[in-house]
mmCIF file of C-alpha atoms and ligand atoms in Angstrom:
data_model
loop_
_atom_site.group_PDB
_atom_site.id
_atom_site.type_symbol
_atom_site.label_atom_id
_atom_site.label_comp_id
_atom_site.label_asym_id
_atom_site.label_seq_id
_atom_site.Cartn_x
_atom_site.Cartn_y
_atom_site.Cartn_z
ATOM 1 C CA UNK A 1 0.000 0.000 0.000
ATOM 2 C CA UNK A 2 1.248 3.455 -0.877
ATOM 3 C CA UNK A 3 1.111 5.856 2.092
ATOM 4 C CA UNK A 4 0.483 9.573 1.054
ATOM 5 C CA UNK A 5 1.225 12.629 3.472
ATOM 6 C CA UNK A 6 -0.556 15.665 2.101
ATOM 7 C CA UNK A 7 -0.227 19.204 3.740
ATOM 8 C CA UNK A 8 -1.369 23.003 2.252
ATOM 9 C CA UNK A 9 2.041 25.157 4.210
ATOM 10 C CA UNK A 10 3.219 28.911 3.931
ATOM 11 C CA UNK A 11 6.213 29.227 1.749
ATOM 12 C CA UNK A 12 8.162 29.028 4.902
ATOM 13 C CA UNK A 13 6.811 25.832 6.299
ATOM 14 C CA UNK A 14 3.898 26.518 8.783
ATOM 15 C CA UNK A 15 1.118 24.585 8.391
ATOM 16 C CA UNK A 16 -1.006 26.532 10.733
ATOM 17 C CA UNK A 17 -0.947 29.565 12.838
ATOM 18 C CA UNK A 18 0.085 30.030 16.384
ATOM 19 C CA UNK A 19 -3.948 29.452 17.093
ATOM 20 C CA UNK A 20 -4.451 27.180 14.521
ATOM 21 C CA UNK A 21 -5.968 28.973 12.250
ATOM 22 C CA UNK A 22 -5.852 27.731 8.701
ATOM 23 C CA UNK A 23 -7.572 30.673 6.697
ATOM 24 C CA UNK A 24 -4.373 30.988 4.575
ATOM 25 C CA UNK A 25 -4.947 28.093 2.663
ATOM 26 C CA UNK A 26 -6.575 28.398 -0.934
ATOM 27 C CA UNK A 27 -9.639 27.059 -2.464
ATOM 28 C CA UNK A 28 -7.731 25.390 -5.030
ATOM 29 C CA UNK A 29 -5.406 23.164 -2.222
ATOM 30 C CA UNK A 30 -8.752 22.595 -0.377
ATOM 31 C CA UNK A 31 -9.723 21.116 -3.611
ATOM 32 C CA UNK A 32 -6.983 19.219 -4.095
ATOM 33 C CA UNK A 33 -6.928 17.547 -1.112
ATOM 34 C CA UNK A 34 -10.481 16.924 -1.672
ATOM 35 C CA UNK A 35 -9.845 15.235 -4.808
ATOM 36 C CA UNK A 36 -7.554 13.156 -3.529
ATOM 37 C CA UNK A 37 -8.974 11.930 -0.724
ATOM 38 C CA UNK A 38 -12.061 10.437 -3.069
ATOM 39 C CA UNK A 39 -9.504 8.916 -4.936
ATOM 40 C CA UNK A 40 -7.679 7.027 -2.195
ATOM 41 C CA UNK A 41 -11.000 6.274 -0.003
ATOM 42 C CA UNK A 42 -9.270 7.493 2.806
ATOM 43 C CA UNK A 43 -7.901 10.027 5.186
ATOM 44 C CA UNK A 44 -5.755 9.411 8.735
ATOM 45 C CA UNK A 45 -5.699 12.493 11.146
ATOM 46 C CA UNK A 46 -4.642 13.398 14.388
ATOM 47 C CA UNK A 47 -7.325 13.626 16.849
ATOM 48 C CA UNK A 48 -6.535 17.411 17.308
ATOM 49 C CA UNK A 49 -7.128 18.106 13.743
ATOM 50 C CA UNK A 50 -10.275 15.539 13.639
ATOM 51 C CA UNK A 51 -11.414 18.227 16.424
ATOM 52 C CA UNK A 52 -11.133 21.443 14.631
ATOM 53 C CA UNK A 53 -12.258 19.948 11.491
ATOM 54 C CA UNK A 54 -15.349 19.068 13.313
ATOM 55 C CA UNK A 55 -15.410 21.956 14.927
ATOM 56 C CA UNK A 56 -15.040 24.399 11.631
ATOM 57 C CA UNK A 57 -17.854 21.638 9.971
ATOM 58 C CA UNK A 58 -14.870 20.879 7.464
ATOM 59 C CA UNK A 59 -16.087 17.631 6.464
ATOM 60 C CA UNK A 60 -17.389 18.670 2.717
ATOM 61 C CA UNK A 61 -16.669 15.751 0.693
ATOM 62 C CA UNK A 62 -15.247 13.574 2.978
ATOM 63 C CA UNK A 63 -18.939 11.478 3.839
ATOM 64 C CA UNK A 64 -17.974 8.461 1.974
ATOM 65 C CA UNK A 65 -14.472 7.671 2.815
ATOM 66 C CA UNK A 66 -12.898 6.419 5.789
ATOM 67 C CA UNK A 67 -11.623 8.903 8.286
ATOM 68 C CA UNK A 68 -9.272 7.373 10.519
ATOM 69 C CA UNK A 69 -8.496 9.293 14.091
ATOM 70 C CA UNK A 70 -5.228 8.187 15.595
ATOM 71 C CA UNK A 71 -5.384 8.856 19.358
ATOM 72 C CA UNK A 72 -4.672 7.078 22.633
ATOM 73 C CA UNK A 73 -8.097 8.027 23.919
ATOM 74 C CA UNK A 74 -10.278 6.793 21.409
ATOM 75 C CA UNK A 75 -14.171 7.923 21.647
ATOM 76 C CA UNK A 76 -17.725 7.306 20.359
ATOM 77 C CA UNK A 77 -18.534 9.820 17.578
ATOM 78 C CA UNK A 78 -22.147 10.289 17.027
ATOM 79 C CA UNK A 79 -22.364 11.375 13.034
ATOM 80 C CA UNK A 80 -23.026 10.091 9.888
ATOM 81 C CA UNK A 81 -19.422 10.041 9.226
ATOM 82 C CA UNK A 82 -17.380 6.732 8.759
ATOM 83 C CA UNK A 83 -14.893 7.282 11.289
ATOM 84 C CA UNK A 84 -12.836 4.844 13.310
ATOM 85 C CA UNK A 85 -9.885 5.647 15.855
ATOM 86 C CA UNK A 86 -6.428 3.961 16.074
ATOM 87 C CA UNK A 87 -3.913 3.896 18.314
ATOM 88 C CA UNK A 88 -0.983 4.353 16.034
ATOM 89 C CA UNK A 89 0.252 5.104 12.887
ATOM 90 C CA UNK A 90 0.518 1.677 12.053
ATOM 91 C CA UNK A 91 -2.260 -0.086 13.303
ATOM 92 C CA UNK A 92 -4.467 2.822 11.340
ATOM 93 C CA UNK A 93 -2.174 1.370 7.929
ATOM 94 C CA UNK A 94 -3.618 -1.627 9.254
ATOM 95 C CA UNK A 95 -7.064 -0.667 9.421
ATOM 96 C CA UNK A 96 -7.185 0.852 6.327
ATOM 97 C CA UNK A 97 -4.989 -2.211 3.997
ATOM 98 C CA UNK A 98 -8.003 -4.468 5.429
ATOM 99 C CA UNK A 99 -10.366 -2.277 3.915
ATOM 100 C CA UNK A 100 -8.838 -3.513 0.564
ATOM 101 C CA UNK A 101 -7.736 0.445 -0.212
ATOM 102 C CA UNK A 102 -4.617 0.816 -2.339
ATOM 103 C CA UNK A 103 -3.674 3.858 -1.207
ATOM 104 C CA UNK A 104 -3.500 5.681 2.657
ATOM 105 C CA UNK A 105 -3.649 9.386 2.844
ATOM 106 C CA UNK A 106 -2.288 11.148 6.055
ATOM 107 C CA UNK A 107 -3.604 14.363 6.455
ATOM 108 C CA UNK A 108 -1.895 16.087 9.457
ATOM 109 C CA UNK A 109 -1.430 17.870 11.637
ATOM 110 C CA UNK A 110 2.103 18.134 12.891
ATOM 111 C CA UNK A 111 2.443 15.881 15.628
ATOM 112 C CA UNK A 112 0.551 12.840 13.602
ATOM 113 C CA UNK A 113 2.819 13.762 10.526
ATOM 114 C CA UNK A 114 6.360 13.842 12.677
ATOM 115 C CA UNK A 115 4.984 10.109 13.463
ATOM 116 C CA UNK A 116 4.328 9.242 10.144
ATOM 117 C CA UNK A 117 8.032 10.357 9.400
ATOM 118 C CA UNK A 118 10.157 9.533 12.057
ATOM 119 C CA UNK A 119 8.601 5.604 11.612
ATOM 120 C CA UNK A 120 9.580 5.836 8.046
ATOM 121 C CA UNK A 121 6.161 5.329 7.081
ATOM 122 C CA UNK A 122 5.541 8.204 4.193
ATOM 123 C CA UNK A 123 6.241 6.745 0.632
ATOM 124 C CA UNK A 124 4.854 10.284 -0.876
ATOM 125 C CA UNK A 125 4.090 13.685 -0.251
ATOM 126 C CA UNK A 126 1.969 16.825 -1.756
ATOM 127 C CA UNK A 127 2.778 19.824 -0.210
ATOM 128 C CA UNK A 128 0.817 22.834 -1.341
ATOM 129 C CA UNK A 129 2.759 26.299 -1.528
ATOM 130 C CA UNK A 130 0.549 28.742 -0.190
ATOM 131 C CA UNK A 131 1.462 32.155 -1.004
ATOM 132 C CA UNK A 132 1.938 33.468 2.897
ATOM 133 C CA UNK A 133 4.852 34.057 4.819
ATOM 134 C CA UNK A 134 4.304 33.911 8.596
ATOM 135 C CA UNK A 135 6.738 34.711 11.581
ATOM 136 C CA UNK A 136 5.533 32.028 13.307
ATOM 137 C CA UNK A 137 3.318 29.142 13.347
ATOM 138 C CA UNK A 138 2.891 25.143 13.315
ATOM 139 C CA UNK A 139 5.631 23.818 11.439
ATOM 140 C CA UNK A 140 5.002 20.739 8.924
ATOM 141 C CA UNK A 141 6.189 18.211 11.570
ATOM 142 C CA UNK A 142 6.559 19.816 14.749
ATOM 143 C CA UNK A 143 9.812 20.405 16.058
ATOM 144 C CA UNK A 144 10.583 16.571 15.592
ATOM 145 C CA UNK A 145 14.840 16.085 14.890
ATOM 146 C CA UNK A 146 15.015 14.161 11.173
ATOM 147 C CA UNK A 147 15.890 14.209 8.061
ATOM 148 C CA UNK A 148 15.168 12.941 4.655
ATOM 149 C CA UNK A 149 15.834 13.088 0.788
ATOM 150 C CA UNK A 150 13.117 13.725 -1.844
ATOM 151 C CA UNK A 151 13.062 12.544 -4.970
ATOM 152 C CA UNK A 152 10.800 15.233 -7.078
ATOM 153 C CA UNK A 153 7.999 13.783 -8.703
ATOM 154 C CA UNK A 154 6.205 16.437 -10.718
ATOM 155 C CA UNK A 155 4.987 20.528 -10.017
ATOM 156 C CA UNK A 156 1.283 21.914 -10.654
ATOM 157 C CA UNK A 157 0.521 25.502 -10.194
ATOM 158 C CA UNK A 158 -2.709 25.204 -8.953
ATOM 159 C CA UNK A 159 -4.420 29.178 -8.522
ATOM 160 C CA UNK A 160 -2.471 32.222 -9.552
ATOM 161 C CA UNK A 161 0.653 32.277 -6.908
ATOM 162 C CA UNK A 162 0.424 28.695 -5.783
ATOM 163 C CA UNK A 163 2.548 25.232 -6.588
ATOM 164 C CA UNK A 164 2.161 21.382 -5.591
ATOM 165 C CA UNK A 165 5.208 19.968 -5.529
ATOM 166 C CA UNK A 166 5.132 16.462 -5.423
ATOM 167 C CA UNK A 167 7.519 14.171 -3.793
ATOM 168 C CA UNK A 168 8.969 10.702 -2.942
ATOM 169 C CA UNK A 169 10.485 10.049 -0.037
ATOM 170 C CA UNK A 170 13.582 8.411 -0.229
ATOM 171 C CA UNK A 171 14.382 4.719 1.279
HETATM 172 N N1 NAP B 201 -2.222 23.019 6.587
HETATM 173 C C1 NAP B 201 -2.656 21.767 6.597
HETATM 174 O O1 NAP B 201 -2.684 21.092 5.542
HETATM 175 C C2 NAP B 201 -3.092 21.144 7.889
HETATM 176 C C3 NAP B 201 -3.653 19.868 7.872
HETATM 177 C C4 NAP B 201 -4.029 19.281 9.090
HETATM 178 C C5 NAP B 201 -3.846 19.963 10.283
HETATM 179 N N2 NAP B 201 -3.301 21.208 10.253
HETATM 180 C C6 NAP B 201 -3.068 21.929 11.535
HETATM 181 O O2 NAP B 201 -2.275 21.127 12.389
HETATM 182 C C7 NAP B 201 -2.550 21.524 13.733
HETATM 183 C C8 NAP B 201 -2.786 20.283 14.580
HETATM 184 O O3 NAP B 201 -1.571 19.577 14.732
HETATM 185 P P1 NAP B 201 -1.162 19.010 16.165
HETATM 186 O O4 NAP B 201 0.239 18.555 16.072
HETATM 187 O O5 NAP B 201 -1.493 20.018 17.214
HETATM 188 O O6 NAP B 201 -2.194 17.827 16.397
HETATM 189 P P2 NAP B 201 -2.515 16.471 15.552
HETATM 190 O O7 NAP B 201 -1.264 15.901 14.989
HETATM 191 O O8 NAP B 201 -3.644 16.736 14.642
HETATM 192 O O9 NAP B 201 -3.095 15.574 16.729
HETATM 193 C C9 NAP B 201 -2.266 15.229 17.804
HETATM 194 C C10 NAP B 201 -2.918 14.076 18.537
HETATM 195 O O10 NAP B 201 -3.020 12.936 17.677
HETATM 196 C C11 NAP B 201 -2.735 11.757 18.423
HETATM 197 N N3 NAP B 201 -1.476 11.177 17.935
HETATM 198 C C12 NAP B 201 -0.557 11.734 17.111
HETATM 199 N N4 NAP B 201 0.459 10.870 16.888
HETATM 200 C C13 NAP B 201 0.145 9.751 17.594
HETATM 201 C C14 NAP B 201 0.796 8.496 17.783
HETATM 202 N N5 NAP B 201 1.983 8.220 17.196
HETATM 203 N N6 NAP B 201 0.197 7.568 18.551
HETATM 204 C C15 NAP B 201 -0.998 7.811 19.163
HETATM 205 N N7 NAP B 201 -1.654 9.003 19.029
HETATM 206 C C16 NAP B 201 -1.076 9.945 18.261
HETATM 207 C C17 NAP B 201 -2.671 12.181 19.875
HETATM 208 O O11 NAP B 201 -4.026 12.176 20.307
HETATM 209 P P3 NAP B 201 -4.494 11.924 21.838
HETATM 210 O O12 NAP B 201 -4.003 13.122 22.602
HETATM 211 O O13 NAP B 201 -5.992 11.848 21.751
HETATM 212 O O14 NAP B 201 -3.848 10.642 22.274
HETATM 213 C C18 NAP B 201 -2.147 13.599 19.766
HETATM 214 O O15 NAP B 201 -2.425 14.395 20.897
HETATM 215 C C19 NAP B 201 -3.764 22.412 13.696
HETATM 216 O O16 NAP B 201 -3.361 23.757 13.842
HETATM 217 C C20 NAP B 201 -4.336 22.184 12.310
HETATM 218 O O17 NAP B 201 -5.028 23.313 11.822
HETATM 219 C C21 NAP B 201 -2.921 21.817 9.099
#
């Protein structure tokens, strides 16, 4: 199974503001991450950002898919929504290869993507450029200590002053 990280960042690699706020990401990367999700059937999440999505009612397009919650407190939700916790990155891999999906997308936020990273886990990743600079914010993994090498894959510009860049991660 391929495992996906995707994540809409400032130029300089926040993925969030100091409160969490998002509203610097475009319609075009909300899109986008839309899109793929359909695709792949799928999207894993920390359980902080399964709380502000349900919070902000961001759940547009994501009614049919499975929304895995990875959390060591896992909890009843009471919506139509197909969602199901796990209790690590892997076991929600596992969850989601028994659902006979192909693909795994990992949608944030920082802490669940450091985990994703630091376990080796990510074979690919779409980052979205979004046109913002901030001083500071929620950086793409947290202030986890690794590194990696990218293999680039392909660029999209995809609204006016934004790029995808797609990668590989390196093995
Ligand atoms: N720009 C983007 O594309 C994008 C996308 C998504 C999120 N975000 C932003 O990211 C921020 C949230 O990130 P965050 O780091 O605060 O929270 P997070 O990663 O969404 O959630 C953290 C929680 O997930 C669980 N978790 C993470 N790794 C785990 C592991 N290895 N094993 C078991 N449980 C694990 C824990 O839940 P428990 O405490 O319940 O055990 C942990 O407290 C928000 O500001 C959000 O807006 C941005």
């Amino acid at each position: 199974m391929k495992v996906i990280l995707y994540m809409a960042m400032t130029a300089n690699g926040f993925i969030a503001k100091k409160n969490d706020d998002v509203d610097f990401v475009s319609a075009a990367s909300w899109q986008s991450y839309r899109d793929l999700a359909a695709r792949t059937g799928n999207i894993i999440v920390g359980r902080r950002t399964f709380d502000l999505m349900q919070k902000a009612g961001d759940m547009d397009g994501l009614e049919n898919i499975h929304i895995v919650v990875v959390s060591a407190h896992p909890k009843d939700v009471a919506d139509p929504l197909m969602v199901s916790f796990a209790d690590s990155p892997r076991s929600a891999l596992q969850y989601i290869e028994e659902r006979g999906l192909k693909e795994a997308l990992v949608a944030g936020g920082a802490t669940l993507n450091a985990s994703f990273l630091k376990e080796n886990l990510i074979d690919e990743i779409y980052l979205d450029i979004e046109p913002t600079l901030l001083g500071a914010g929620i950086p793409l993994a947290g202030n986890s200590d690794f590194e990696k090498s990218l293999k680039l894959l392909g660029t999209k510009q995809i609204s006016e002053n934004e790029i995808q860049l797609h990668y590989q991660i390196k093995k």
